[in-house]
Coordinates of C-alpha atoms and ligand atoms in Angstrom, one line a residue:
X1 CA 5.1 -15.8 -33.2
X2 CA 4.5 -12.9 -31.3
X3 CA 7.7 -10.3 -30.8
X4 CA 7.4 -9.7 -27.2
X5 CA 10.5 -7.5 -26.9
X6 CA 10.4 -4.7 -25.3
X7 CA 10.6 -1.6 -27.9
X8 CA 10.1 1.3 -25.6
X9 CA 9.1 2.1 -21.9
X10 CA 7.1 5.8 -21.0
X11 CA 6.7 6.4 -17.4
X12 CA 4.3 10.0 -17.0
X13 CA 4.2 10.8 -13.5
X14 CA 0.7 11.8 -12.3
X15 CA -1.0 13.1 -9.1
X16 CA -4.4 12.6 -8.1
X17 CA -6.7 14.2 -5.2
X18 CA -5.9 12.7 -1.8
X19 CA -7.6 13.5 1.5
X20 CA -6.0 14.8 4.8
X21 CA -6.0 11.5 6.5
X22 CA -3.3 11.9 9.3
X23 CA -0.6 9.2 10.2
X24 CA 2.3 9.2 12.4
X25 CA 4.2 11.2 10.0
X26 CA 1.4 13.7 9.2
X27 CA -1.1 14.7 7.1
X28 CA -1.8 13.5 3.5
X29 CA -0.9 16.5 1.1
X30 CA -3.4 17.2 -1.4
X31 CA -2.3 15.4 -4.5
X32 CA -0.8 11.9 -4.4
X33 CA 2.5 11.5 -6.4
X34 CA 2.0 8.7 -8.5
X35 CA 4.0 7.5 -11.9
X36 CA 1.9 4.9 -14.8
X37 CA 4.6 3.1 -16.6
X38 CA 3.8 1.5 -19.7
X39 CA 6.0 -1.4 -21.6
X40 CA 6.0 -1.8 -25.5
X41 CA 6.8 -4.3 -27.3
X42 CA 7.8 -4.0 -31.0
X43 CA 4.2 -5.5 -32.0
X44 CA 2.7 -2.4 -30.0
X45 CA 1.7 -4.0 -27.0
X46 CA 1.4 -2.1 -24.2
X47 CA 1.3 -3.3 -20.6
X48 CA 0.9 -1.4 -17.5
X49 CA 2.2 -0.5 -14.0
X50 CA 1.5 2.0 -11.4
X51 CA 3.8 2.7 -9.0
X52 CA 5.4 6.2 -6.6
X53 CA 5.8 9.0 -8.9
X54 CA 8.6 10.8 -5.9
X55 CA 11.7 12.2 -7.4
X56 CA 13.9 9.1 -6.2
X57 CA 11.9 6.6 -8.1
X58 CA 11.2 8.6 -10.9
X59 CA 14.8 9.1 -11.3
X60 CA 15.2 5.7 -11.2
X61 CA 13.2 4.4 -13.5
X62 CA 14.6 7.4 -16.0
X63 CA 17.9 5.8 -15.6
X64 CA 16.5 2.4 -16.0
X65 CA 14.4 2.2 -18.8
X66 CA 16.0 2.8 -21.8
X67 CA 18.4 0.0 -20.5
X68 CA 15.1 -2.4 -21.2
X69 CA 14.9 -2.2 -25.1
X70 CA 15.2 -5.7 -26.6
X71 CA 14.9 -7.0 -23.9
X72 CA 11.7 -9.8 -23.6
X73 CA 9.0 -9.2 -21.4
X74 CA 9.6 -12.2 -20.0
X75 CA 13.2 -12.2 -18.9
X76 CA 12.4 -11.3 -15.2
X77 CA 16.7 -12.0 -14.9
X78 CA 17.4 -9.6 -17.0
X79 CA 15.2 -6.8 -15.9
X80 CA 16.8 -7.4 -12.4
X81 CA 20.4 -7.6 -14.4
X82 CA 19.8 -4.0 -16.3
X83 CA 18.6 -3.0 -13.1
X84 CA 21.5 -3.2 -11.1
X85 CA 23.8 -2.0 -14.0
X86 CA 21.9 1.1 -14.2
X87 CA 21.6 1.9 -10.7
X88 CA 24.7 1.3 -9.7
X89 CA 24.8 3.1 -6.4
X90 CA 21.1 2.8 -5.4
X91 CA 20.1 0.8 -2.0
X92 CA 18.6 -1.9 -2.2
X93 CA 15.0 -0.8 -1.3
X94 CA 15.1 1.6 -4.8
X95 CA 16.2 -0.8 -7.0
X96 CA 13.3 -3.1 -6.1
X97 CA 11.0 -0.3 -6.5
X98 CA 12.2 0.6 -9.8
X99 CA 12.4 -2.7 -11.1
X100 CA 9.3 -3.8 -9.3
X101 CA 7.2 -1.2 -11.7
X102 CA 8.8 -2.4 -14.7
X103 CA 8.4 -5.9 -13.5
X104 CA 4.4 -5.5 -13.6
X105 CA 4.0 -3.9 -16.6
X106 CA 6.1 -7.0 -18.2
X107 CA 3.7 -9.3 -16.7
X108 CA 0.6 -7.3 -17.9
X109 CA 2.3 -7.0 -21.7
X110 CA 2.8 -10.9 -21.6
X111 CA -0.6 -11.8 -20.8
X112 CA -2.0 -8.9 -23.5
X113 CA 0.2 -10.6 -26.3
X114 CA -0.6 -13.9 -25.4
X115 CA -4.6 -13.7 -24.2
X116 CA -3.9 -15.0 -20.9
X117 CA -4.8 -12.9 -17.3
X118 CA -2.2 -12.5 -15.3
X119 CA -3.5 -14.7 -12.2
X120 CA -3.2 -17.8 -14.6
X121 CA 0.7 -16.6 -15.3
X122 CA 1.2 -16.2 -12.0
X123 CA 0.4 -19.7 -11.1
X124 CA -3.4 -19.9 -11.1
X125 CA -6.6 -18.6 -9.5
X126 CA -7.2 -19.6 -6.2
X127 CA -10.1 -17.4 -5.4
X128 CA -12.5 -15.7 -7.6
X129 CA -12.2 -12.6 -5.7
X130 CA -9.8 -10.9 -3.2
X131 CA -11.3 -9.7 0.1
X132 CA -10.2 -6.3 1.5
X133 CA -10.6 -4.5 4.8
X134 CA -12.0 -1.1 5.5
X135 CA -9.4 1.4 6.0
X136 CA -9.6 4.1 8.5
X137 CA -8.3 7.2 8.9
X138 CA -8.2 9.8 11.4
X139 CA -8.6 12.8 9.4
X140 CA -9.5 16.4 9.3
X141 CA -12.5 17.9 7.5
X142 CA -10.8 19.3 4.7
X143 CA -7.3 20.1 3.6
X144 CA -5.8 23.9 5.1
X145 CA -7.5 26.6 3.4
X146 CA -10.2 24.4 1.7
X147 CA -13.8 23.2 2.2
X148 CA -14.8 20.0 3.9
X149 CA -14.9 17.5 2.1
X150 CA -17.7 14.4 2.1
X151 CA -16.2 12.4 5.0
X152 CA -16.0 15.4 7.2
X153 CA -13.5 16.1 10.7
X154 CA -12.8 12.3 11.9
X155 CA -11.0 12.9 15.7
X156 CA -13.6 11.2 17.6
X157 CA -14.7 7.2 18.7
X158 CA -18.3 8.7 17.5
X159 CA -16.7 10.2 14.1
X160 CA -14.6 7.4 13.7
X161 CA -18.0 4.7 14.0
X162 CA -19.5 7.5 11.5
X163 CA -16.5 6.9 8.9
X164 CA -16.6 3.1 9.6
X165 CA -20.7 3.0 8.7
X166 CA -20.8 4.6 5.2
X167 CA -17.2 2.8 4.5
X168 CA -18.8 -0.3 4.9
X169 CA -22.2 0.3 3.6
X170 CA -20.7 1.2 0.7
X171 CA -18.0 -1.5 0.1
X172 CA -19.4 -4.8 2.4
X173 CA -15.9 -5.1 4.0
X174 CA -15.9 -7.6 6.6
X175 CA -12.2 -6.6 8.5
X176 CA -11.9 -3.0 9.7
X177 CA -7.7 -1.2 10.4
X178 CA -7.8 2.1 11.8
X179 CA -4.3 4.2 11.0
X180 CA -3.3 4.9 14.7
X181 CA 0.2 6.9 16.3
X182 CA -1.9 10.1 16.0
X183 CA -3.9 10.9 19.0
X184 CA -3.1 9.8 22.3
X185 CA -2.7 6.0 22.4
X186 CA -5.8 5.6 24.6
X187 CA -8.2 8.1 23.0
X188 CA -7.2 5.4 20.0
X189 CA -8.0 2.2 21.9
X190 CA -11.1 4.3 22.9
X191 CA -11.7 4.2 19.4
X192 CA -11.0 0.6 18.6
X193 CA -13.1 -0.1 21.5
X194 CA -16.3 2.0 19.8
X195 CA -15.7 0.2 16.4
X196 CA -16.1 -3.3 18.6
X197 CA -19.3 -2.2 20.1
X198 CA -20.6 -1.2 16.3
X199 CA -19.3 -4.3 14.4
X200 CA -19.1 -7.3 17.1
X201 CA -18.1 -9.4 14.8
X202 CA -15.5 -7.9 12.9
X203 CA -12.0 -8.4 12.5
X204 CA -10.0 -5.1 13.7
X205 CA -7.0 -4.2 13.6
X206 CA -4.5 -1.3 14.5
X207 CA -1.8 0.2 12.7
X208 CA 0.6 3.1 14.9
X209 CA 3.2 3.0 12.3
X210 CA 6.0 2.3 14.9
X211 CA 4.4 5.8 17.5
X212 CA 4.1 4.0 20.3
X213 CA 7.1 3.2 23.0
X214 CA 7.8 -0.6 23.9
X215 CA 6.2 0.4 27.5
X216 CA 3.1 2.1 26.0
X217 CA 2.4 -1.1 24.3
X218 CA 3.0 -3.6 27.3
X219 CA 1.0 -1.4 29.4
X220 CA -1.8 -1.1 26.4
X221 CA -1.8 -5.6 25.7
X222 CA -4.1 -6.6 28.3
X223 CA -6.8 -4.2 26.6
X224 CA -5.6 -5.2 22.7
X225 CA -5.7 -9.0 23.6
X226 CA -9.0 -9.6 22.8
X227 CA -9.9 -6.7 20.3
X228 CA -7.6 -7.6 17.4
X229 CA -6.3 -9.9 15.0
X230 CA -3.2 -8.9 14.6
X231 CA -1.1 -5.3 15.6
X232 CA 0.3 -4.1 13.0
X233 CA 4.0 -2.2 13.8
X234 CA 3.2 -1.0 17.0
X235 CA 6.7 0.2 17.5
X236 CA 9.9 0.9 16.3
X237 CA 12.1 -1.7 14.7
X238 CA 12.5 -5.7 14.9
X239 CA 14.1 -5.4 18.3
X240 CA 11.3 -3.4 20.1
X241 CA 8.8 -5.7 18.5
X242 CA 10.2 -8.6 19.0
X243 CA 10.4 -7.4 22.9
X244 CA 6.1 -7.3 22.5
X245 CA 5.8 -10.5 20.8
X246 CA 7.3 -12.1 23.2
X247 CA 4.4 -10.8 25.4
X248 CA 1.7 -11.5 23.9
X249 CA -0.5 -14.0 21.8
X250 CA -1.6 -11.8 19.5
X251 CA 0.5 -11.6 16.0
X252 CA 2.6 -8.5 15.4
X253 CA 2.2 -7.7 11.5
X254 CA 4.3 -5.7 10.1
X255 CA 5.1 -3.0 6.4
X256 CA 7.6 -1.0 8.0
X257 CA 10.4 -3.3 9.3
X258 CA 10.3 -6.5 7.3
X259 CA 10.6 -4.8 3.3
X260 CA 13.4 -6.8 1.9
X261 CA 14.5 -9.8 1.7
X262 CA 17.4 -9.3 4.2
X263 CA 14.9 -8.4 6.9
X264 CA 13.7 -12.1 6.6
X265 CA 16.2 -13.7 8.4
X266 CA 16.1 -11.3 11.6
X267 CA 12.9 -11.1 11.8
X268 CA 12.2 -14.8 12.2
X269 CA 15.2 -14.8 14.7
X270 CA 14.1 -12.6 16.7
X271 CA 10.2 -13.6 16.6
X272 CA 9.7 -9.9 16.0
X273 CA 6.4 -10.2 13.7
X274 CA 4.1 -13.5 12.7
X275 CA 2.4 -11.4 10.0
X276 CA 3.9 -10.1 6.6
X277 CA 2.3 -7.3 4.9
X278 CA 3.1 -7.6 1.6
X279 CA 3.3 -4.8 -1.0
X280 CA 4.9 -5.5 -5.0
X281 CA 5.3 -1.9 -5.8
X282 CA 8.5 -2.2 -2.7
X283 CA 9.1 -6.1 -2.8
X284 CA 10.3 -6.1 -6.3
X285 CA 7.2 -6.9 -8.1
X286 CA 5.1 -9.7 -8.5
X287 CA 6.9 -12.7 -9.1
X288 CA 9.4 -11.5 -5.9
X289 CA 6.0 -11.1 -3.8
X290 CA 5.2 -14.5 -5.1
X291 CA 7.8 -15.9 -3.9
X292 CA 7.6 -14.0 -0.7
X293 CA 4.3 -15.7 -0.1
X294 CA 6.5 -19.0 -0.4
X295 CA 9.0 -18.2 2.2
X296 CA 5.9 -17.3 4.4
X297 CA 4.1 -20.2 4.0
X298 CA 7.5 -22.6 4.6
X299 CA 8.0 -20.5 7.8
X300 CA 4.6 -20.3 9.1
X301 CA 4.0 -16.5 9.0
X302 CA 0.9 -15.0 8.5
X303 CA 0.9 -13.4 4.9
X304 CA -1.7 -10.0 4.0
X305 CA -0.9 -7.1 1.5
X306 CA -0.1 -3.0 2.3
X307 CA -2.0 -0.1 0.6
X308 CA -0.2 3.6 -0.4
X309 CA -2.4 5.3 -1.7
X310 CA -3.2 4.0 -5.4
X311 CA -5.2 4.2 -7.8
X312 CA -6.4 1.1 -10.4
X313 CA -3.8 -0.5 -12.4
X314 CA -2.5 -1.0 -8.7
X315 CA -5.6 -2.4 -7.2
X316 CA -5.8 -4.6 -10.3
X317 CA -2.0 -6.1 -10.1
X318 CA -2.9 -6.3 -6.4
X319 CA -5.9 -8.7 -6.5
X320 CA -4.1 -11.0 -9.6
X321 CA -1.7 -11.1 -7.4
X322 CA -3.4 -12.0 -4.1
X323 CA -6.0 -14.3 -6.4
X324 CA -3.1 -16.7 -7.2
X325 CA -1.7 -16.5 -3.7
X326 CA -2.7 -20.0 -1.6
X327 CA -2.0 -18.6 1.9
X328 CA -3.3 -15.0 2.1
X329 CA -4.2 -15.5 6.0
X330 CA -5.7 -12.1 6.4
X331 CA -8.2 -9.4 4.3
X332 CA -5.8 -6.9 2.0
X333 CA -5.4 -3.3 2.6
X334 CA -6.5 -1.0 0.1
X335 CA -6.8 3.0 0.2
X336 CA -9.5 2.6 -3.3
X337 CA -12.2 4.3 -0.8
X338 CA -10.4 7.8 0.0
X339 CA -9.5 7.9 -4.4
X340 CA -11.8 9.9 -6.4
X341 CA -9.1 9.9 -9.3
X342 CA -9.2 7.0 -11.5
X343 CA -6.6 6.0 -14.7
X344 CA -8.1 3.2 -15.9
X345 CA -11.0 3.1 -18.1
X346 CA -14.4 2.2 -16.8
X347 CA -13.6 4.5 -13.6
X348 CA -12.9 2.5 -10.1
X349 CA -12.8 -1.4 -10.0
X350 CA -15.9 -2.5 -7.9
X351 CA -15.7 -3.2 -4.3
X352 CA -18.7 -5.9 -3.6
X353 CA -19.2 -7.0 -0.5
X354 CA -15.8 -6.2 0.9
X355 CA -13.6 -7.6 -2.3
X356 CA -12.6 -7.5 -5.9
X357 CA -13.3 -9.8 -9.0
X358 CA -10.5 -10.5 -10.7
X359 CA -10.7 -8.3 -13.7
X360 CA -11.4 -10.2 -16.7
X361 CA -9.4 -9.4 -20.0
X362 CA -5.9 -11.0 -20.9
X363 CA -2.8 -9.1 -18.5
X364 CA -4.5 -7.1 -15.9
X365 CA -7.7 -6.6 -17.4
X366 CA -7.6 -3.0 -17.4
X367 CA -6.6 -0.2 -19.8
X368 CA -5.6 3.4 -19.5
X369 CA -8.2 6.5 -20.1
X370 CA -5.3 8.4 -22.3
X371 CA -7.8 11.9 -21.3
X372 CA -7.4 10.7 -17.4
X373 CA -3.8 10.0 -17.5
X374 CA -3.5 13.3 -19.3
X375 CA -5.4 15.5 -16.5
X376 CA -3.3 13.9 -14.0
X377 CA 0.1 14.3 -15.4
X378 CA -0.8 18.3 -15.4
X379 CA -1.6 17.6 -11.9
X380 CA 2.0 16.6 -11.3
X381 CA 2.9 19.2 -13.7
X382 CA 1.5 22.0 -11.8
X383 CA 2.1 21.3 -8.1
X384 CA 5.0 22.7 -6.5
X385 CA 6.1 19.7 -4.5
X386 CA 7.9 16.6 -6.0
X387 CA 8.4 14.1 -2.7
X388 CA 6.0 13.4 -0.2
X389 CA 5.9 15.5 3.3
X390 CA 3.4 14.9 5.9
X391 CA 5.5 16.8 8.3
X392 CA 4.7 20.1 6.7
X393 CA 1.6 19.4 6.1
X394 CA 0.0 18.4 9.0
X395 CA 1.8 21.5 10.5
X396 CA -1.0 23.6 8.5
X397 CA -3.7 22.1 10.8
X398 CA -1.7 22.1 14.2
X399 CA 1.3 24.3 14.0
X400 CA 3.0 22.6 17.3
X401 CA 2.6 19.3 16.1
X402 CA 6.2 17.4 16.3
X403 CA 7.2 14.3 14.7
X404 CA 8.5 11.5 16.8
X405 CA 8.5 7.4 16.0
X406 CA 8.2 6.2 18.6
X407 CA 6.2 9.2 19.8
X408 CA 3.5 8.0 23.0
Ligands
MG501 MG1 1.2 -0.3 8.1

């Protein structure tokens, strides 16, 4: 019988080349922060996780994992156990994302020691691939001080058509988001409105990240109705969004104000959102997100999956996980087309015709390029930043720029 205790757990933080794709907080910084967690077992198996590599989680998981020794990979109790003992004082939100990283690389080490994927252990495959949308950012052409890069300056409807063409030439995707609270609200529903005249007949969506007032949105509806599938945290909070889902048809979705498990029961009091974005690297891993896709599916919500920018041992734990999930209503965010850093060997998972095979191979189906992780971890090493701040960056581009949520 195979020991699957767990002997040891490394976590190297990493970061990897990101783009200046702007947001309602900002600009991307250069370099992605990023940790790779691997799980042994005392028979030297080694399963994997990706997940933040900022100070708070990396802390975390630094006061968590030695706590893990002996314990087996697949007492998911436990792990939960050791990780409230160890972060006594943490909120709730880091404790999930600490144990949520551990949590995957458990799953990935059972299904290595036992020659079974990780869809099958999470309750079967009900889809041979996962579809994902094409996401778009606003973006400038290169970071401050540096060349353009390939994409170019994206400020404009005609840009943003530009950046939606070679996205989906490249990748098939059949749903298009555009990253929104950046420019005025209508030069971005002047954008929405190009993409619909370019791709009649796909689904879009529009994600402000909470930048717009309650009024901006009442008065913006009548021209939304009709152009998306779902708006995703238009405002702030459950209560302003529950004041716009009460006007409107159209499902409010939502990564911003519905995270934990305590924002279930408000949310579906208030009718704030109808669509749950799901993410395992802040829902406490994949079981937990499992079981999320439960409670939606009892309650009637909508159910889809959140991106951060990632890079493969995510994407992979994110299409098990949405393979053996029934009621995933809507195509998955990813941010895989903006990464030219990979971890994994074999470089990026293919993107064919919009999705993702599920990788074959017992756990995940991928493994780590040792030289990659390597290059990375100097990355981290050498930069002189250790949380993320999109605030100072995007201040490089437009010095005036202030931050405000909601902002238009
Ligand atoms: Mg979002």
């Amino acid at each position: 019988m195979t020991d699957l205790r767990i002997a040891d757990i490394r976590v190297t933080p990493i970061a990897f080349y990101d783009p200046p794709l702007l947001n309602n907080a900002g600009c991307h910084q250069p370099f992605a922060l990023r940790s790779v967690i691997e799980v042994e077992t005392e028979d030297g198996v080694i399963g994997l996780g990706e997940s933040y590599g900022t100070e708070d989680v990396l802390a975390g998981l630094a006061a968590m994992a030695p706590s893990c020794r002996g314990l087996a990979v697949t007492d998911l109790n436990g792990l939960w156990a050791r990780t409230a003992t160890a972060l006594p004082e943490a909120p709730t939100r880091l404790r999930l994302r600490v144990g949520g990283a551990v949590e995957v690389a458990m799953w990935d080490a059972l299904g290595k020691a036992t020659g079974q994927r990780v869809v099958d252990l999470l309750g079967g495959q009900v889809r041979a691939s996962v579809p994902f949308s094409a996401y778009l950012f606003y973006k400038f052409a290169g970071h401050a001080n540096e060349a353009p890069d390939d994409w170019g300056e994206v400020l404009s409807p005609e840009q943003l058509v530009e950046e939606a063409r070679s996205m989906v030439d490249a990748y098939g995707f059949k749903a298009i988001k555009l990253k929104a609270g950046v420019l005025e609200p209508l030069a971005e529903i002047a954008g929405l409105e190009a993409l619909r005249d370019a791709f009649p007949d796909a689904p879009l969506r529009i994600d402000p990240n909470g930048g717009w007032h309650v009024h901006t949105v009442l008065d913006l509806l009548p021209r939304l109705e009709g152009l998306v599938e779902y708006l995703e945290d238009p405002t702030k909070g459950i209560d302003g969004n529950a004041v716009i889902q009460a006007a409107t048809d159209v499902p409010l979705a939502t990564n911003m104000y519905v995270v934990e498990p305590s924002h279930l029961p408000p949310n579906m009091k208030h009718d704030a959102f109808r669509v749950i974005l799901s993410d395992h690297h802040y829902w406490g891993g994949l079981k937990a997100s499992r079981d999320l896709a439960e409670i939606c599916r009892i309650w009637g919500l909508g159910l889809s999956m959140h991106s951060n920018s990632h890079l493969g041992i995510s994407l992979a734990a994110m299409t098990h996980l949405a393979a053996a999930t029934p009621n995933l209503t809507y195509d998955c965010d990813t941010h895989q087309p903006w990464q030219t850093d990979e971890v994994i060997e074999g470089g990026k998972l293919p993107i064919v015709n919009g999705a993702v095979a599920v990788p074959d191979g017992p756990g995940l189906g991928v493994t780590l390029d040792r030289a990659e992780l390597k290059r990375l971890n100097g990355n981290f090493e050498a930069l002189e930043y250790r949380t993320r701040d999109d605030a100072t960056e995007m201040r490089k581009h437009w010095p005036d720029w202030q931050y405000g949520r909601p902002k238009f």
